[in-house]
Amino acid sequence: MPRDPLSLPARLCLLAWDPARPGAADAARVHHLVRAGALVELVRRGLLRDDDGIATPADLDSETGDPVLDGLLELVRESLPHGWRPWVALHARVTFDAVREQLVAEGCLRAEKKRVLGVFPSVEYALARRDTAQALDRRVREVLAGQVPAGEVPERDAAVAVLAAAAELGCAVDPGGAGEQGTVDEPGVARGRRGARGPGGAAGAGTRRRDRIAELAGRAAPAPALRGVLDEVCGAVSDETAHTKAPTGG
C-alpha cells in the first residue's frame, strides 16, 4: 500500500469511494466498514482490548494523536460496555464523518459547498486524489490475488484486504481484475465479471479466495485476541453487506 499517513479506517473509506457515485459511500455498509477499521486499529495499537468479548479500553488516559481514533476511544470509555459487533454499528456514522473530514484535510477528498433548490446549504464530497485511491485499490487486488506470500504482506495491508473482502468492495470481489496495461477499475466499483478461473472453475476459485483471506487474517492478527476481534468485526461488516444486497420484497 502507498506509504502515506492514512490510517486503517481512512484507507477503507477511500477504497469504498466511487467517483461516479460519491454519495454511495455515505451508507450504512461503508459506515460499518470504517468503524470496523477504527476498532481494529485501536486494538493493534494496544488501546482497546478484548475482555471476555467486551471492547474494553486499556486505560483511561492514553491517546493516539489521531482525532478519529481518539474520538472513538473516548466514546467507548464513556459508554456502557458492548461487544465488538455492536460497536461496529453503534454511532458508526460519527466515525465515518470524522474520517471523511480527515480525508478532506489530507487533500484526498474535496468538499464542495452547494445549495439544494438554491436555498438550503449542503456539502458534497468528491475524490481529489484519484491516484492515491487507485494505488490502494491496486494493492488490495495484488494482496488478495496472492501475488505476495501472506507472510510477507505488512500486517496493516493484510487487515485492509480482509476488511475490504468482508464488505465486498470492488477490489475484493475481483482481486485479479486489473485491466490491460496495468489499469484498474475505479475504487469501490465491483466489476461483476466472475468467470471460471483455473482448476476447479468458479468453485475452486472460491475455495482459493477463502483460503487466501484466512491466511491474510492470520497475518493481520497474529495474536489470538486480535484475531478474535478481527473475526467479530468482519462478521458484522459481512452481515450488513448481505443485508444491504438482499432483495427487498414487493
PDB file of C-alpha atoms in Angstrom:
ATOM      1  CA  MET A   1       0.000   0.000   0.000  1.00  0.00           C
ATOM      2  CA  PRO A   2       1.129   3.563  -0.502  1.00  0.00           C
ATOM      3  CA  ARG A   3       3.500   4.808   2.140  1.00  0.00           C
ATOM      4  CA  ASP A   4       1.367   7.634   3.442  1.00  0.00           C
ATOM      5  CA  PRO A   5      -0.014   8.761   6.792  1.00  0.00           C
ATOM      6  CA  LEU A   6      -3.503   7.395   6.132  1.00  0.00           C
ATOM      7  CA  SER A   7      -4.907   5.301   8.967  1.00  0.00           C
ATOM      8  CA  LEU A   8      -6.646   1.959   8.506  1.00  0.00           C
ATOM      9  CA  PRO A   9     -10.175   3.470   8.585  1.00  0.00           C
ATOM     10  CA  ALA A  10      -9.124   6.257   6.190  1.00  0.00           C
ATOM     11  CA  ARG A  11      -7.776   3.723   3.709  1.00  0.00           C
ATOM     12  CA  LEU A  12     -11.016   1.740   3.878  1.00  0.00           C
ATOM     13  CA  CYS A  13     -13.067   4.877   3.310  1.00  0.00           C
ATOM     14  CA  LEU A  14     -11.056   5.729   0.192  1.00  0.00           C
ATOM     15  CA  LEU A  15     -11.351   2.168  -1.109  1.00  0.00           C
ATOM     16  CA  ALA A  16     -15.134   2.363  -0.778  1.00  0.00           C
ATOM     17  CA  TRP A  17     -15.350   5.706  -2.587  1.00  0.00           C
ATOM     18  CA  ASP A  18     -16.977   5.517  -6.015  1.00  0.00           C
ATOM     19  CA  PRO A  19     -16.130   8.641  -8.056  1.00  0.00           C
ATOM     20  CA  ALA A  20     -19.158   8.007 -10.260  1.00  0.00           C
ATOM     21  CA  ARG A  21     -21.482   7.851  -7.254  1.00  0.00           C
ATOM     22  CA  PRO A  22     -19.768   9.741  -4.402  1.00  0.00           C
ATOM     23  CA  GLY A  23     -22.913   9.719  -2.282  1.00  0.00           C
ATOM     24  CA  ALA A  24     -22.896   5.910  -2.261  1.00  0.00           C
ATOM     25  CA  ALA A  25     -20.081   5.924   0.297  1.00  0.00           C
ATOM     26  CA  ASP A  26     -22.404   7.632   2.779  1.00  0.00           C
ATOM     27  CA  ALA A  27     -24.256   4.392   3.517  1.00  0.00           C
ATOM     28  CA  ALA A  28     -24.512   2.053   6.488  1.00  0.00           C
ATOM     29  CA  ARG A  29     -22.302  -0.614   4.902  1.00  0.00           C
ATOM     30  CA  VAL A  30     -19.413   1.831   4.494  1.00  0.00           C
ATOM     31  CA  HIS A  31     -20.048   3.413   7.897  1.00  0.00           C
ATOM     32  CA  HIS A  32     -19.724  -0.039   9.471  1.00  0.00           C
ATOM     33  CA  LEU A  33     -16.614  -0.847   7.431  1.00  0.00           C
ATOM     34  CA  VAL A  34     -14.868   2.365   8.503  1.00  0.00           C
ATOM     35  CA  ARG A  35     -15.830   1.823  12.147  1.00  0.00           C
ATOM     36  CA  ALA A  36     -14.543  -1.762  11.995  1.00  0.00           C
ATOM     37  CA  GLY A  37     -11.229  -0.465  10.691  1.00  0.00           C
ATOM     38  CA  ALA A  38     -11.003   2.034  13.542  1.00  0.00           C
ATOM     39  CA  LEU A  39     -11.705  -0.667  16.134  1.00  0.00           C
ATOM     40  CA  VAL A  40      -9.041  -2.956  14.676  1.00  0.00           C
ATOM     41  CA  GLU A  41      -6.552  -0.071  14.587  1.00  0.00           C
ATOM     42  CA  LEU A  42      -7.148   0.695  18.267  1.00  0.00           C
ATOM     43  CA  VAL A  43      -6.641  -2.962  19.191  1.00  0.00           C
ATOM     44  CA  ARG A  44      -3.480  -3.104  17.072  1.00  0.00           C
ATOM     45  CA  ARG A  45      -2.149  -0.097  18.994  1.00  0.00           C
ATOM     46  CA  GLY A  46      -2.968  -1.675  22.347  1.00  0.00           C
ATOM     47  CA  LEU A  47      -5.549   0.937  23.352  1.00  0.00           C
ATOM     48  CA  LEU A  48      -8.546  -1.391  23.182  1.00  0.00           C
ATOM     49  CA  ARG A  49      -8.509  -4.972  24.379  1.00  0.00           C
ATOM     50  CA  ASP A  50     -10.912  -7.862  24.427  1.00  0.00           C
ATOM     51  CA  ASP A  51     -12.293  -8.659  27.878  1.00  0.00           C
ATOM     52  CA  ASP A  52     -14.426 -11.795  27.518  1.00  0.00           C
ATOM     53  CA  GLY A  53     -15.948 -10.481  24.303  1.00  0.00           C
ATOM     54  CA  ILE A  54     -16.312  -6.879  25.511  1.00  0.00           C
ATOM     55  CA  ALA A  55     -14.424  -3.990  23.874  1.00  0.00           C
ATOM     56  CA  THR A  56     -12.506  -2.529  26.818  1.00  0.00           C
ATOM     57  CA  PRO A  57     -10.149   0.482  26.946  1.00  0.00           C
ATOM     58  CA  ALA A  58      -6.665  -0.447  28.109  1.00  0.00           C
ATOM     59  CA  ASP A  59      -6.610   2.651  30.340  1.00  0.00           C
ATOM     60  CA  LEU A  60      -8.370   5.961  30.844  1.00  0.00           C
ATOM     61  CA  ASP A  61      -5.695   8.354  29.612  1.00  0.00           C
ATOM     62  CA  SER A  62      -3.833   7.142  26.523  1.00  0.00           C
ATOM     63  CA  GLU A  63      -4.345   8.788  23.141  1.00  0.00           C
ATOM     64  CA  THR A  64      -3.156   8.122  19.601  1.00  0.00           C
ATOM     65  CA  GLY A  65      -2.899  11.692  18.334  1.00  0.00           C
ATOM     66  CA  ASP A  66      -5.351  10.766  15.581  1.00  0.00           C
ATOM     67  CA  PRO A  67      -8.627  12.636  16.243  1.00  0.00           C
ATOM     68  CA  VAL A  68     -10.725   9.903  14.621  1.00  0.00           C
ATOM     69  CA  LEU A  69      -9.261   7.125  16.739  1.00  0.00           C
ATOM     70  CA  ASP A  70      -9.190   9.262  19.889  1.00  0.00           C
ATOM     71  CA  GLY A  71     -12.831  10.219  19.354  1.00  0.00           C
ATOM     72  CA  LEU A  72     -13.853   6.573  19.137  1.00  0.00           C
ATOM     73  CA  LEU A  73     -11.727   5.688  22.137  1.00  0.00           C
ATOM     74  CA  GLU A  74     -13.442   8.406  24.163  1.00  0.00           C
ATOM     75  CA  LEU A  75     -16.843   7.160  23.043  1.00  0.00           C
ATOM     76  CA  VAL A  76     -16.026   3.625  24.207  1.00  0.00           C
ATOM     77  CA  ARG A  77     -14.775   4.921  27.542  1.00  0.00           C
ATOM     78  CA  GLU A  78     -17.927   6.960  28.151  1.00  0.00           C
ATOM     79  CA  SER A  79     -20.425   4.317  27.033  1.00  0.00           C
ATOM     80  CA  LEU A  80     -21.888   1.210  28.600  1.00  0.00           C
ATOM     81  CA  PRO A  81     -19.920  -1.971  27.833  1.00  0.00           C
ATOM     82  CA  HIS A  82     -20.605  -3.525  24.443  1.00  0.00           C
ATOM     83  CA  GLY A  83     -19.248  -6.401  22.415  1.00  0.00           C
ATOM     84  CA  TRP A  84     -17.345  -5.894  19.173  1.00  0.00           C
ATOM     85  CA  ARG A  85     -20.253  -6.472  16.807  1.00  0.00           C
ATOM     86  CA  PRO A  86     -22.478  -3.843  18.447  1.00  0.00           C
ATOM     87  CA  TRP A  87     -19.602  -1.361  18.337  1.00  0.00           C
ATOM     88  CA  VAL A  88     -19.293  -1.801  14.572  1.00  0.00           C
ATOM     89  CA  ALA A  89     -22.770  -0.288  14.188  1.00  0.00           C
ATOM     90  CA  LEU A  90     -23.223   1.926  17.257  1.00  0.00           C
ATOM     91  CA  HIS A  91     -22.995   5.589  16.154  1.00  0.00           C
ATOM     92  CA  ALA A  92     -20.842   4.398  13.225  1.00  0.00           C
ATOM     93  CA  ARG A  93     -21.836   7.468  11.227  1.00  0.00           C
ATOM     94  CA  VAL A  94     -19.856   9.608  13.698  1.00  0.00           C
ATOM     95  CA  THR A  95     -16.626   7.793  12.846  1.00  0.00           C
ATOM     96  CA  PHE A  96     -17.360   7.907   9.109  1.00  0.00           C
ATOM     97  CA  ASP A  97     -17.981  11.668   9.207  1.00  0.00           C
ATOM     98  CA  ALA A  98     -14.745  12.222  11.142  1.00  0.00           C
ATOM     99  CA  VAL A  99     -12.735  10.113   8.670  1.00  0.00           C
ATOM    100  CA  ARG A 100     -14.287  11.946   5.731  1.00  0.00           C
ATOM    101  CA  GLU A 101     -13.275  15.303   7.199  1.00  0.00           C
ATOM    102  CA  GLN A 102      -9.806  13.922   7.859  1.00  0.00           C
ATOM    103  CA  LEU A 103      -9.523  12.913   4.194  1.00  0.00           C
ATOM    104  CA  VAL A 104     -10.532  16.433   3.192  1.00  0.00           C
ATOM    105  CA  ALA A 105      -7.788  17.826   5.432  1.00  0.00           C
ATOM    106  CA  GLU A 106      -5.283  15.389   3.868  1.00  0.00           C
ATOM    107  CA  GLY A 107      -6.305  16.529   0.382  1.00  0.00           C
ATOM    108  CA  CYS A 108      -7.708  13.138  -0.613  1.00  0.00           C
ATOM    109  CA  LEU A 109     -11.294  14.405  -0.815  1.00  0.00           C
ATOM    110  CA  ARG A 110     -12.634  17.801  -1.789  1.00  0.00           C
ATOM    111  CA  ALA A 111     -15.599  19.406  -0.018  1.00  0.00           C
ATOM    112  CA  GLU A 112     -17.830  21.395  -2.334  1.00  0.00           C
ATOM    113  CA  LYS A 113     -20.447  23.706  -0.867  1.00  0.00           C
ATOM    114  CA  LYS A 114     -23.742  23.788  -2.735  1.00  0.00           C
ATOM    115  CA  ARG A 115     -27.325  24.853  -2.204  1.00  0.00           C
ATOM    116  CA  VAL A 116     -30.249  22.460  -2.556  1.00  0.00           C
ATOM    117  CA  LEU A 117     -33.089  24.071  -4.511  1.00  0.00           C
ATOM    118  CA  GLY A 118     -30.967  27.191  -4.470  1.00  0.00           C
ATOM    119  CA  VAL A 119     -31.780  27.743  -0.797  1.00  0.00           C
ATOM    120  CA  PHE A 120     -30.592  25.060   1.609  1.00  0.00           C
ATOM    121  CA  PRO A 121     -26.822  24.830   2.174  1.00  0.00           C
ATOM    122  CA  SER A 122     -25.257  21.458   1.512  1.00  0.00           C
ATOM    123  CA  VAL A 123     -21.798  19.946   1.139  1.00  0.00           C
ATOM    124  CA  GLU A 124     -20.845  17.385  -1.466  1.00  0.00           C
ATOM    125  CA  TYR A 125     -17.595  15.445  -1.382  1.00  0.00           C
ATOM    126  CA  ALA A 126     -15.523  14.491  -4.406  1.00  0.00           C
ATOM    127  CA  LEU A 127     -12.395  12.414  -4.846  1.00  0.00           C
ATOM    128  CA  ALA A 128      -9.427  14.784  -5.141  1.00  0.00           C
ATOM    129  CA  ARG A 129      -6.505  12.327  -5.218  1.00  0.00           C
ATOM    130  CA  ARG A 130      -7.605   9.595  -7.572  1.00  0.00           C
ATOM    131  CA  ASP A 131      -4.044   8.303  -7.856  1.00  0.00           C
ATOM    132  CA  THR A 132      -3.959   7.545  -4.124  1.00  0.00           C
ATOM    133  CA  ALA A 133      -7.317   5.747  -4.245  1.00  0.00           C
ATOM    134  CA  GLN A 134      -6.271   3.741  -7.303  1.00  0.00           C
ATOM    135  CA  ALA A 135      -2.965   2.766  -5.700  1.00  0.00           C
ATOM    136  CA  LEU A 136      -4.857   1.480  -2.656  1.00  0.00           C
ATOM    137  CA  ASP A 137      -7.254  -0.412  -4.909  1.00  0.00           C
ATOM    138  CA  ARG A 138      -4.406  -1.944  -6.908  1.00  0.00           C
ATOM    139  CA  ARG A 139      -2.525  -3.020  -3.801  1.00  0.00           C
ATOM    140  CA  VAL A 140      -5.563  -4.759  -2.279  1.00  0.00           C
ATOM    141  CA  ARG A 141      -6.083  -6.659  -5.540  1.00  0.00           C
ATOM    142  CA  GLU A 142      -2.453  -7.773  -5.506  1.00  0.00           C
ATOM    143  CA  VAL A 143      -2.639  -8.894  -1.881  1.00  0.00           C
ATOM    144  CA  LEU A 144      -5.888 -10.828  -2.314  1.00  0.00           C
ATOM    145  CA  ALA A 145      -4.765 -12.390  -5.586  1.00  0.00           C
ATOM    146  CA  GLY A 146      -1.786 -13.943  -3.814  1.00  0.00           C
ATOM    147  CA  GLN A 147       0.916 -12.108  -5.735  1.00  0.00           C
ATOM    148  CA  VAL A 148       2.782 -11.743  -2.441  1.00  0.00           C
ATOM    149  CA  PRO A 149       3.130 -14.590   0.114  1.00  0.00           C
ATOM    150  CA  ALA A 150       0.881 -13.869   3.086  1.00  0.00           C
ATOM    151  CA  GLY A 151       3.837 -13.936   5.448  1.00  0.00           C
ATOM    152  CA  GLU A 152       5.457 -11.046   3.555  1.00  0.00           C
ATOM    153  CA  VAL A 153       2.386  -8.784   3.498  1.00  0.00           C
ATOM    154  CA  PRO A 154       2.569  -5.946   6.063  1.00  0.00           C
ATOM    155  CA  GLU A 155       0.055  -6.502   8.852  1.00  0.00           C
ATOM    156  CA  ARG A 156      -1.920  -3.332   8.125  1.00  0.00           C
ATOM    157  CA  ASP A 157      -2.121  -4.162   4.413  1.00  0.00           C
ATOM    158  CA  ALA A 158      -3.454  -7.592   5.328  1.00  0.00           C
ATOM    159  CA  ALA A 159      -6.071  -6.056   7.629  1.00  0.00           C
ATOM    160  CA  VAL A 160      -7.218  -3.660   4.886  1.00  0.00           C
ATOM    161  CA  ALA A 161      -7.605  -6.550   2.434  1.00  0.00           C
ATOM    162  CA  VAL A 162      -9.536  -8.751   4.864  1.00  0.00           C
ATOM    163  CA  LEU A 163     -11.940  -5.963   5.821  1.00  0.00           C
ATOM    164  CA  ALA A 164     -12.411  -4.958   2.170  1.00  0.00           C
ATOM    165  CA  ALA A 165     -13.322  -8.565   1.410  1.00  0.00           C
ATOM    166  CA  ALA A 166     -15.859  -8.607   4.245  1.00  0.00           C
ATOM    167  CA  ALA A 167     -17.544  -5.552   2.714  1.00  0.00           C
ATOM    168  CA  GLU A 168     -17.289  -6.994  -0.812  1.00  0.00           C
ATOM    169  CA  LEU A 169     -15.656  -3.885  -2.206  1.00  0.00           C
ATOM    170  CA  GLY A 170     -14.860  -3.949  -5.891  1.00  0.00           C
ATOM    171  CA  CYS A 171     -11.165  -4.598  -5.332  1.00  0.00           C
ATOM    172  CA  ALA A 172     -12.065  -7.649  -3.228  1.00  0.00           C
ATOM    173  CA  VAL A 173     -14.868  -9.068  -5.375  1.00  0.00           C
ATOM    174  CA  ASP A 174     -12.497  -9.498  -8.316  1.00  0.00           C
ATOM    175  CA  PRO A 175      -8.968  -9.170  -6.932  1.00  0.00           C
ATOM    176  CA  GLY A 176      -7.396 -10.340 -10.177  1.00  0.00           C
ATOM    177  CA  GLY A 177      -9.327  -7.768 -12.168  1.00  0.00           C
ATOM    178  CA  ALA A 178      -6.585  -5.341 -13.076  1.00  0.00           C
ATOM    179  CA  GLY A 179      -7.166  -4.347 -16.661  1.00  0.00           C
ATOM    180  CA  GLU A 180      -4.785  -4.302 -19.561  1.00  0.00           C
ATOM    181  CA  GLN A 181      -1.663  -2.157 -19.417  1.00  0.00           C
ATOM    182  CA  GLY A 182      -1.820  -2.041 -15.628  1.00  0.00           C
ATOM    183  CA  THR A 183      -5.121  -0.175 -15.358  1.00  0.00           C
ATOM    184  CA  VAL A 184      -7.620  -0.901 -12.631  1.00  0.00           C
ATOM    185  CA  ASP A 185     -11.288  -0.180 -12.056  1.00  0.00           C
ATOM    186  CA  GLU A 186     -12.416   2.870 -10.165  1.00  0.00           C
ATOM    187  CA  PRO A 187     -12.130   2.335  -6.405  1.00  0.00           C
ATOM    188  CA  GLY A 188     -15.255   0.971  -4.787  1.00  0.00           C
ATOM    189  CA  VAL A 189     -16.812  -0.307  -8.020  1.00  0.00           C
ATOM    190  CA  ALA A 190     -17.470  -4.046  -8.223  1.00  0.00           C
ATOM    191  CA  ARG A 191     -16.555  -5.327 -11.676  1.00  0.00           C
ATOM    192  CA  GLY A 192     -19.106  -8.136 -11.567  1.00  0.00           C
ATOM    193  CA  ARG A 193     -17.084 -10.216 -14.061  1.00  0.00           C
ATOM    194  CA  ARG A 194     -16.697 -13.582 -12.392  1.00  0.00           C
ATOM    195  CA  GLY A 195     -15.761 -16.343 -14.721  1.00  0.00           C
ATOM    196  CA  ALA A 196     -14.308 -19.787 -14.075  1.00  0.00           C
ATOM    197  CA  ARG A 197     -10.595 -19.434 -13.487  1.00  0.00           C
ATOM    198  CA  GLY A 198      -8.065 -22.151 -13.237  1.00  0.00           C
ATOM    199  CA  PRO A 199      -8.534 -25.695 -11.858  1.00  0.00           C
ATOM    200  CA  GLY A 200     -11.938 -26.285 -10.353  1.00  0.00           C
ATOM    201  CA  GLY A 201     -13.575 -23.317 -12.094  1.00  0.00           C
ATOM    202  CA  ALA A 202     -15.636 -20.937 -10.008  1.00  0.00           C
ATOM    203  CA  ALA A 203     -15.868 -23.358  -7.069  1.00  0.00           C
ATOM    204  CA  GLY A 204     -12.104 -23.784  -6.965  1.00  0.00           C
ATOM    205  CA  ALA A 205     -11.579 -20.042  -7.211  1.00  0.00           C
ATOM    206  CA  GLY A 206     -13.974 -19.521  -4.310  1.00  0.00           C
ATOM    207  CA  THR A 207     -12.067 -22.003  -2.169  1.00  0.00           C
ATOM    208  CA  ARG A 208      -8.729 -20.414  -3.000  1.00  0.00           C
ATOM    209  CA  ARG A 209     -10.155 -16.989  -2.188  1.00  0.00           C
ATOM    210  CA  ARG A 210     -11.421 -18.143   1.221  1.00  0.00           C
ATOM    211  CA  ASP A 211      -8.086 -19.789   1.972  1.00  0.00           C
ATOM    212  CA  ARG A 212      -6.218 -16.632   0.991  1.00  0.00           C
ATOM    213  CA  ILE A 213      -8.432 -14.444   3.178  1.00  0.00           C
ATOM    214  CA  ALA A 214      -7.874 -16.822   6.094  1.00  0.00           C
ATOM    215  CA  GLU A 215      -4.100 -16.597   5.564  1.00  0.00           C
ATOM    216  CA  LEU A 216      -4.269 -12.823   5.463  1.00  0.00           C
ATOM    217  CA  ALA A 217      -6.424 -12.714   8.595  1.00  0.00           C
ATOM    218  CA  GLY A 218      -3.737 -14.699  10.384  1.00  0.00           C
ATOM    219  CA  ARG A 219      -1.139 -12.246   9.151  1.00  0.00           C
ATOM    220  CA  ALA A 220      -3.228  -9.202  10.111  1.00  0.00           C
ATOM    221  CA  ALA A 221      -3.922 -10.579  13.577  1.00  0.00           C
ATOM    222  CA  PRO A 222      -1.044 -12.786  14.748  1.00  0.00           C
ATOM    223  CA  ALA A 223      -2.190 -12.632  18.377  1.00  0.00           C
ATOM    224  CA  PRO A 224      -5.223 -14.810  19.239  1.00  0.00           C
ATOM    225  CA  ALA A 225      -7.046 -11.945  20.972  1.00  0.00           C
ATOM    226  CA  LEU A 226      -6.668  -9.678  17.937  1.00  0.00           C
ATOM    227  CA  ARG A 227      -7.752 -12.486  15.613  1.00  0.00           C
ATOM    228  CA  GLY A 228     -10.944 -12.881  17.626  1.00  0.00           C
ATOM    229  CA  VAL A 229     -11.666  -9.164  17.327  1.00  0.00           C
ATOM    230  CA  LEU A 230     -10.953  -9.196  13.587  1.00  0.00           C
ATOM    231  CA  ASP A 231     -13.301 -12.141  13.095  1.00  0.00           C
ATOM    232  CA  GLU A 232     -16.060 -10.396  15.043  1.00  0.00           C
ATOM    233  CA  VAL A 233     -15.876  -7.072  13.225  1.00  0.00           C
ATOM    234  CA  CYS A 234     -15.562  -8.759   9.831  1.00  0.00           C
ATOM    235  CA  GLY A 235     -18.631 -10.808  10.659  1.00  0.00           C
ATOM    236  CA  ALA A 236     -20.556  -7.661  11.489  1.00  0.00           C
ATOM    237  CA  VAL A 237     -19.476  -5.976   8.238  1.00  0.00           C
ATOM    238  CA  SER A 238     -20.382  -9.100   6.243  1.00  0.00           C
ATOM    239  CA  ASP A 239     -23.835  -9.193   7.858  1.00  0.00           C
ATOM    240  CA  GLU A 240     -24.506  -5.558   6.968  1.00  0.00           C
ATOM    241  CA  THR A 241     -23.248  -6.143   3.425  1.00  0.00           C
ATOM    242  CA  ALA A 242     -25.556  -9.137   2.995  1.00  0.00           C
ATOM    243  CA  HIS A 243     -28.452  -7.109   4.402  1.00  0.00           C
ATOM    244  CA  THR A 244     -27.725  -4.246   2.007  1.00  0.00           C
ATOM    245  CA  LYS A 245     -27.580  -6.503  -1.023  1.00  0.00           C
ATOM    246  CA  ALA A 246     -30.558  -8.693  -0.087  1.00  0.00           C
ATOM    247  CA  PRO A 247     -33.529  -8.242  -2.450  1.00  0.00           C
ATOM    248  CA  THR A 248     -36.499  -6.443  -0.958  1.00  0.00           C
ATOM    249  CA  GLY A 249     -39.903  -7.992  -1.164  1.00  0.00           C
ATOM    250  CA  GLY A 250     -42.544  -6.302  -3.289  1.00  0.00           C
TER     251      GLY A 250
END
